[in-house]
PDB file of C-alpha atoms in Angstrom:
ATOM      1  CA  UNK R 512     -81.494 -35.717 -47.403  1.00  0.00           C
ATOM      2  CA  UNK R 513     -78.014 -34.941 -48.260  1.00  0.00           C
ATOM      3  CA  UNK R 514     -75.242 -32.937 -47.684  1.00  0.00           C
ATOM      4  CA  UNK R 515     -73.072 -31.267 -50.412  1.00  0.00           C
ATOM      5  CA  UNK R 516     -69.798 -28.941 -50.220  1.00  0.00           C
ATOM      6  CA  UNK R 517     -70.509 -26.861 -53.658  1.00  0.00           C
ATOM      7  CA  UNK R 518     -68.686 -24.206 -54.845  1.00  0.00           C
ATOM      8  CA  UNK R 519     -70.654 -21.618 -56.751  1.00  0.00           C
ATOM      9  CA  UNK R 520     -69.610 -22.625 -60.237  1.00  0.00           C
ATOM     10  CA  UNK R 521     -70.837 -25.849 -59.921  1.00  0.00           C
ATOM     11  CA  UNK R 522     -74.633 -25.063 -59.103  1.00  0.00           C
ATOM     12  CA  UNK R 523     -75.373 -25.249 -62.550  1.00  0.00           C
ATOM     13  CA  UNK R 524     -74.319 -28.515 -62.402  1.00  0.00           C
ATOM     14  CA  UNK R 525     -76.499 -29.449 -59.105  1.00  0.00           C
ATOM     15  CA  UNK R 526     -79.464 -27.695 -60.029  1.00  0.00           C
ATOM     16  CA  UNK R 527     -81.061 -31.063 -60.818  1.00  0.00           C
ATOM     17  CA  UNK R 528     -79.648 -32.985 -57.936  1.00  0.00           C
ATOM     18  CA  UNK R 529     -80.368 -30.534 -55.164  1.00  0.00           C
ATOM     19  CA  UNK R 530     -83.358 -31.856 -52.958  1.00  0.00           C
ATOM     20  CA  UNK R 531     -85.709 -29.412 -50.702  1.00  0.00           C
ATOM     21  CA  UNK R 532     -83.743 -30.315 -47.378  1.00  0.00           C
ATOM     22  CA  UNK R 533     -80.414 -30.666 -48.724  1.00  0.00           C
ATOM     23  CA  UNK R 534     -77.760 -28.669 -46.745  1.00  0.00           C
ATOM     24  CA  UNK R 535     -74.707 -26.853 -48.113  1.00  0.00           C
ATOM     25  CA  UNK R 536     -71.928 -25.478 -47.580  1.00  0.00           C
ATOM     26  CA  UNK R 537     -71.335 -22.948 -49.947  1.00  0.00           C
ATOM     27  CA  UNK R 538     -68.244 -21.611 -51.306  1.00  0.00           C
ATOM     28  CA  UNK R 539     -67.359 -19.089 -54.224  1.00  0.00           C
ATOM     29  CA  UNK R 540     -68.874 -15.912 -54.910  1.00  0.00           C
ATOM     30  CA  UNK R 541     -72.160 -14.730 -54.078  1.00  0.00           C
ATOM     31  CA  UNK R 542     -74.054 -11.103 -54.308  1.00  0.00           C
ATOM     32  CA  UNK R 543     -76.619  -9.590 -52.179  1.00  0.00           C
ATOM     33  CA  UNK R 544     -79.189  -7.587 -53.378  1.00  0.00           C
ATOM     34  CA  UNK R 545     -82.480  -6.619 -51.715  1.00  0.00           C
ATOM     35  CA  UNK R 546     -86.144  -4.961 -53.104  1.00  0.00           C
ATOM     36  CA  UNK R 547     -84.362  -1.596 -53.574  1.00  0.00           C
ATOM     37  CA  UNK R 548     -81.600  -3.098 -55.483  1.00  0.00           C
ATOM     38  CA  UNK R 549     -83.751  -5.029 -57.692  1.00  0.00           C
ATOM     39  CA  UNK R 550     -85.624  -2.709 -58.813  1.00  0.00           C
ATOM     40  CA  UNK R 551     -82.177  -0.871 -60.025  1.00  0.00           C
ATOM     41  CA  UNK R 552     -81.285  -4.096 -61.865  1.00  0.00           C
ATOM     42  CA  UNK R 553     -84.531  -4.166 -63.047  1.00  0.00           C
ATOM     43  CA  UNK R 554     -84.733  -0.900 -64.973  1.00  0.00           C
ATOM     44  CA  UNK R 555     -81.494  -1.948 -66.243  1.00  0.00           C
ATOM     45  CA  UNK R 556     -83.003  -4.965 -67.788  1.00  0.00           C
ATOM     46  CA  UNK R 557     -85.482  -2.726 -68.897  1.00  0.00           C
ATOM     47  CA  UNK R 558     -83.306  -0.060 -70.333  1.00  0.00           C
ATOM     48  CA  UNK R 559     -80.707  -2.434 -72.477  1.00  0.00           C
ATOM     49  CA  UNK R 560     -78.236  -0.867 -69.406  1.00  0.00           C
ATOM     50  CA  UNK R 561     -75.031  -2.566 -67.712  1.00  0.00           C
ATOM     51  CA  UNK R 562     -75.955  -5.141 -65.082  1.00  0.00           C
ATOM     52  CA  UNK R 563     -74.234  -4.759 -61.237  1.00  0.00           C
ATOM     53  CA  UNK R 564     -72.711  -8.478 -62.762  1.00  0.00           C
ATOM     54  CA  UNK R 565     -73.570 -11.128 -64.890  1.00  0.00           C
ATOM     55  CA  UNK R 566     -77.061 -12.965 -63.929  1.00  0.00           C
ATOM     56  CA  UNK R 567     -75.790 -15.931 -65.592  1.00  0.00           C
ATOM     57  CA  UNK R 568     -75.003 -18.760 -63.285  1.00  0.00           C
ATOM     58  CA  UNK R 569     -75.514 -15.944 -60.414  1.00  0.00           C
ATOM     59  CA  UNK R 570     -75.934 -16.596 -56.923  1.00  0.00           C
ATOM     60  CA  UNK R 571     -78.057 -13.853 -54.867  1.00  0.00           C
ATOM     61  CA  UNK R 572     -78.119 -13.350 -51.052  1.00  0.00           C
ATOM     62  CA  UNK R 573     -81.186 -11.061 -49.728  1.00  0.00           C
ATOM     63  CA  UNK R 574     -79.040  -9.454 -47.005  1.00  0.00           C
ATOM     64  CA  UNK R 575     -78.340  -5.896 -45.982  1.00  0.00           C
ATOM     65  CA  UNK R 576     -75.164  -6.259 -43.896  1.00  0.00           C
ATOM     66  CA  UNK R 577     -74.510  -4.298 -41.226  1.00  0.00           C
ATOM     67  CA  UNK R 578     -70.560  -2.148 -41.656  1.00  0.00           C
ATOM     68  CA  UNK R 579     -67.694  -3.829 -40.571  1.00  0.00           C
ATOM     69  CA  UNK R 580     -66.238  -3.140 -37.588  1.00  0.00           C
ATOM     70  CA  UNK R 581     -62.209  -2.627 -37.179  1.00  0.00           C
ATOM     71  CA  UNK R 582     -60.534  -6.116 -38.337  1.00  0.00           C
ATOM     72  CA  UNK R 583     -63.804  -7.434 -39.786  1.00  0.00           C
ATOM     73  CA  UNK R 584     -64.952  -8.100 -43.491  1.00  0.00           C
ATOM     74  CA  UNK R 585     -68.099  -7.749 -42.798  1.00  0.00           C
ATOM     75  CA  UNK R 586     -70.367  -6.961 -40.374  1.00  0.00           C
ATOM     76  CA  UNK R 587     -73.960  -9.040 -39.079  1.00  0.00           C
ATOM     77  CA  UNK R 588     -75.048 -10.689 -42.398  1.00  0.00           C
ATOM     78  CA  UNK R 589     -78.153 -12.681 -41.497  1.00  0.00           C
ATOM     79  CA  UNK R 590     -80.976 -13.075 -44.781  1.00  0.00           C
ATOM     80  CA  UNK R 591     -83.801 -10.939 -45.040  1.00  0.00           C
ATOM     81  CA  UNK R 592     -87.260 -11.512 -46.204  1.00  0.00           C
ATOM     82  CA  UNK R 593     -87.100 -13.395 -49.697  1.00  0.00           C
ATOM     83  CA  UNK R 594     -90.998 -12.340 -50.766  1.00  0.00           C
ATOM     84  CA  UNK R 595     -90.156  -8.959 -51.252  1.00  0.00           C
ATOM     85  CA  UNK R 596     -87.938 -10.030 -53.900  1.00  0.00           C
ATOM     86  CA  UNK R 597     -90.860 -12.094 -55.852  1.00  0.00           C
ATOM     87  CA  UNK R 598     -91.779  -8.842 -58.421  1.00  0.00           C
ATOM     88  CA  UNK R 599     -87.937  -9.101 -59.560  1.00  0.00           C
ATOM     89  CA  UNK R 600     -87.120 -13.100 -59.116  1.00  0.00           C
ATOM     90  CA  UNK R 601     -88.953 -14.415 -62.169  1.00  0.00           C
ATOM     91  CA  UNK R 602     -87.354 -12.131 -64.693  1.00  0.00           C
ATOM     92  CA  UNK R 603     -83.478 -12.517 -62.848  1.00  0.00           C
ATOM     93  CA  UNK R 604     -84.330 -16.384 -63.083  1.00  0.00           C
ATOM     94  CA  UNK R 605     -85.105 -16.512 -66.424  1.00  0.00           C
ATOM     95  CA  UNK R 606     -81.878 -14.613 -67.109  1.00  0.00           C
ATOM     96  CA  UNK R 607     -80.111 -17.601 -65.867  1.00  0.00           C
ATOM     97  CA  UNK R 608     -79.918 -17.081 -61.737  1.00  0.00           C
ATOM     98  CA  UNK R 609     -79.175 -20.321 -60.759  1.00  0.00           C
ATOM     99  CA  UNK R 610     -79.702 -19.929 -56.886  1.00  0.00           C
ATOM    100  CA  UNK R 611     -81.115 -17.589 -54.234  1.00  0.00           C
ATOM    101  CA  UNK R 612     -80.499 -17.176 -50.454  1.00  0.00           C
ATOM    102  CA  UNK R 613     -82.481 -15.631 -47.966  1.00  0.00           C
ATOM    103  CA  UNK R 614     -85.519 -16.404 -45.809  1.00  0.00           C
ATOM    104  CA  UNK R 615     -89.427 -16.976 -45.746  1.00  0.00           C
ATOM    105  CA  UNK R 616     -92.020 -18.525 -48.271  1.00  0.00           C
ATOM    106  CA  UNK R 617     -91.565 -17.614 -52.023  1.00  0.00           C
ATOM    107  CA  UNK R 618     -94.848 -17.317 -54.711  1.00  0.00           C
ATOM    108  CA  UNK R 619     -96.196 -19.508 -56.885  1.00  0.00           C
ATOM    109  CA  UNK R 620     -94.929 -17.899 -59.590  1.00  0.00           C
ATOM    110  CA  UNK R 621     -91.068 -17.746 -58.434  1.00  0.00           C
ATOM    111  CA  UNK R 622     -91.421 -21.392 -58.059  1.00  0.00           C
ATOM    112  CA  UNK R 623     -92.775 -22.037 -61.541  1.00  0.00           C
ATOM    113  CA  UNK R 624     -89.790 -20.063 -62.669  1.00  0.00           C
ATOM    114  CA  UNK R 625     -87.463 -22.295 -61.036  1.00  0.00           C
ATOM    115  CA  UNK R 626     -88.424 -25.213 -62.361  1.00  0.00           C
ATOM    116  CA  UNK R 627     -88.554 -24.223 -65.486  1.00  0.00           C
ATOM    117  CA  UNK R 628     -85.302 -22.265 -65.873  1.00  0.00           C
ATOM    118  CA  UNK R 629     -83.318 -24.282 -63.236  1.00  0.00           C
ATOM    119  CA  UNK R 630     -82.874 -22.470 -60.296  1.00  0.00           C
ATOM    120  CA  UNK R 631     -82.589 -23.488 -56.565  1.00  0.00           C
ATOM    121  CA  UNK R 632     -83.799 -21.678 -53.389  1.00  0.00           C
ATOM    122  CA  UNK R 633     -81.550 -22.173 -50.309  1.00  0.00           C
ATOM    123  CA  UNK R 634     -82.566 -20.480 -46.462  1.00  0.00           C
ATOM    124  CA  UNK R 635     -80.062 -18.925 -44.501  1.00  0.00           C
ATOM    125  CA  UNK R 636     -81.137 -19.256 -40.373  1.00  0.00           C
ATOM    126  CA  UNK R 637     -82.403 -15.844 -39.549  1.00  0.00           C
ATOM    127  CA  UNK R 638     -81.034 -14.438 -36.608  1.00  0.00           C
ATOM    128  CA  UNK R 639     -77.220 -16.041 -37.152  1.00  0.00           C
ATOM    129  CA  UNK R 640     -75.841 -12.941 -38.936  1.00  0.00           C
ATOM    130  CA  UNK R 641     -72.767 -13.002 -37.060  1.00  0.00           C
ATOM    131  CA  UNK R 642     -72.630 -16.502 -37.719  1.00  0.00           C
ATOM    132  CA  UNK R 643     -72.857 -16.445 -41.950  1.00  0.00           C
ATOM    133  CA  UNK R 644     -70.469 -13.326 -41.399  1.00  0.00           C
ATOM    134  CA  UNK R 645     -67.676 -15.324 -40.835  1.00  0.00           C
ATOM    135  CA  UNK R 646     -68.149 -17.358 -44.196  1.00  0.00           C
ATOM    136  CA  UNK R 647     -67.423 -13.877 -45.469  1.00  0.00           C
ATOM    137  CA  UNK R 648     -63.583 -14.006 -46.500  1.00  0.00           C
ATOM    138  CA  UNK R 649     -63.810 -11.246 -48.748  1.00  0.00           C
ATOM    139  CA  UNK R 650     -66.398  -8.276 -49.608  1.00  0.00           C
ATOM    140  CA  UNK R 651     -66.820  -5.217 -52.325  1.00  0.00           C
ATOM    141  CA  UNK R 652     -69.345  -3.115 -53.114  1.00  0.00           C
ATOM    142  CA  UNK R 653     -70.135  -3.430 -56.772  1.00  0.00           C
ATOM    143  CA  UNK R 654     -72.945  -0.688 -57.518  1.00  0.00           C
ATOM    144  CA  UNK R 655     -75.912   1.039 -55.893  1.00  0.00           C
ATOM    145  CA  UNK R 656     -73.765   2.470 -53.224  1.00  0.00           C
ATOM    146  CA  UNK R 657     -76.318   4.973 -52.575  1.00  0.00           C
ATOM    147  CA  UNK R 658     -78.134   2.553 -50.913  1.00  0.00           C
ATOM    148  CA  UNK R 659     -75.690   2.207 -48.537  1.00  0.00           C
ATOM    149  CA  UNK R 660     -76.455  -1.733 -46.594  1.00  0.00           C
ATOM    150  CA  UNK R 661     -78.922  -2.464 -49.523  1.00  0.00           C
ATOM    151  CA  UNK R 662     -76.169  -1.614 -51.898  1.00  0.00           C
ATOM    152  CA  UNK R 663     -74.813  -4.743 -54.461  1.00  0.00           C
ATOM    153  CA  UNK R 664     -71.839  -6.133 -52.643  1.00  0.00           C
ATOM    154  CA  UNK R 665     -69.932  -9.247 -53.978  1.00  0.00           C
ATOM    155  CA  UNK R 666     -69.200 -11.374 -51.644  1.00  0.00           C
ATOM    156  CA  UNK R 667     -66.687 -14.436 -51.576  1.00  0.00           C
ATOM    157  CA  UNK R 668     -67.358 -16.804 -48.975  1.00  0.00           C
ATOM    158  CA  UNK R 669     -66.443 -20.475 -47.604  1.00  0.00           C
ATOM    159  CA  UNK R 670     -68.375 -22.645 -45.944  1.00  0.00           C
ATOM    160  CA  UNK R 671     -71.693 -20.760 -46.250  1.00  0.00           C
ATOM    161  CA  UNK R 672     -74.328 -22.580 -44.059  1.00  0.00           C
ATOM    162  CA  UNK R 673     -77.924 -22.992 -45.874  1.00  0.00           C
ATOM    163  CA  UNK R 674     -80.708 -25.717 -46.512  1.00  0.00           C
ATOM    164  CA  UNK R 675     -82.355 -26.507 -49.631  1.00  0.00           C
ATOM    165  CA  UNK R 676     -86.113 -24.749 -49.507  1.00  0.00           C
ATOM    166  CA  UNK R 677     -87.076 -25.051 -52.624  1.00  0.00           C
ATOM    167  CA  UNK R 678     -85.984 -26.936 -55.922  1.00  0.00           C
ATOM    168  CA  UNK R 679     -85.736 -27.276 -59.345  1.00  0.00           C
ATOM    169  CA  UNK R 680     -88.206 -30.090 -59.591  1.00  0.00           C
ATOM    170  CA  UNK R 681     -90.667 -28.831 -57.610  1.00  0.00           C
ATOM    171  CA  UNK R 682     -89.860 -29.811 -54.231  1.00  0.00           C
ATOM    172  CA  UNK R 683     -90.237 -27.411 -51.045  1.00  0.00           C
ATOM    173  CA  UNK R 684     -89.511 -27.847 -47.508  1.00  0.00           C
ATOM    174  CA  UNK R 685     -92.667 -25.431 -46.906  1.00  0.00           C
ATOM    175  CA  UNK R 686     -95.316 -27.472 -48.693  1.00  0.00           C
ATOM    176  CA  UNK R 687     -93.909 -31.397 -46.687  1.00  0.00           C
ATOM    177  CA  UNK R 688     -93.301 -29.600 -43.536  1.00  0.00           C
ATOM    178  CA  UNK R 689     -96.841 -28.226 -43.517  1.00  0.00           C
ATOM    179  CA  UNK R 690     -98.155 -31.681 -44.697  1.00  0.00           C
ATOM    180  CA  UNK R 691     -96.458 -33.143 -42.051  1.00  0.00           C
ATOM    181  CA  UNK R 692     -97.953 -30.511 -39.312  1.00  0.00           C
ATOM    182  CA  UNK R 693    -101.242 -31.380 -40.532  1.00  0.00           C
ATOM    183  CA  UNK R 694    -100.930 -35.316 -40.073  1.00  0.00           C
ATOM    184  CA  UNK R 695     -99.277 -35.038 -37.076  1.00  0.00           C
ATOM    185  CA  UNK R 696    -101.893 -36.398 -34.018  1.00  0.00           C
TER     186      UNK R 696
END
């Protein structure tokens, strides 16, 4: 397992070379986006309509942050559930998202979209919101705002903290770890 300091551009890139356990740091710009948001984007897909921003190259975070508080960027920015996102992933993947953060097991089917669009899945530690906040240098809400924490917020960050899950070649942290709980004595 390796480390990597990436910048968000160069994912693309490291798509191929990423290994399930890897851990980055992760700077650049990143959006977040939950269920309710991806079903927006989603009709707009549908509908020929403007995206929120380009899904090309795209890095999504499946986070609801919490408002900042005076002299903040952010507030608590911890992950959220990532299989409530697996309707929408598939399609966003194949329109050339090249990474996802956020927490839990994804399906079958996410995976097999990964692999063969090139994408990588990357957990964020649950519970460390005030942690990954302060990776948050800068933050604007892009669309949605209706939705008010669920709404599509571009963030640009430095030094985001997340392991490699799942990736591109078919390699996932939750199929070896489970393997290795098995064998254990």
């Amino acid at each position: 397992m390796a480390h990597y300091d990436l910048h968000t551009s160069q994912l693309r890139d490291y798509v191929g070379i990423l290994k399930a356990g890897d851990t980055v740091s992760l700077s650049g710009t990143v959006y977040t986006s939950r269920d309710a948001a991806h079903k927006k984007i989603m009709a707009a897909l549908a509908d020929g309509d403007a995206l929120p921003y380009d899904l090309q190259d795209s890095v999504v975070y499946y986070a609801g942050p919490t408002p900042a508080k005076p002299g903040q960027v952010i507030g608590s920015c911890g992950p959220t559930t990532s299989g409530r996102m697996d309707p929408f992933s598939p399609t966003m993947i194949e329109h050339g998202q090249v990474c996802m953060i956020g927490k839990g097991v994804r399906s079958k089917e996410v995976h097999d979209a990964m692999k063969k669009y090139g994408c990588v899945y990357m957990i964020a530690i649950g519970g460390a919101g005030a942690v990954i906040a302060a990776s948050v240098k800068e933050m604007e809400v892009v669309a949605y705002e209706e939705l008010g924490c669920e709404s599509v917020k571009r963030l640009t960050v430095e030094n985001f903290p997340a392991i490699v899950s799942m990736d591109a070649s078919g390699g996932s942290l939750y199929e070896t770890g489970m393997a290795e709980f098995r064998t254990a004595d």
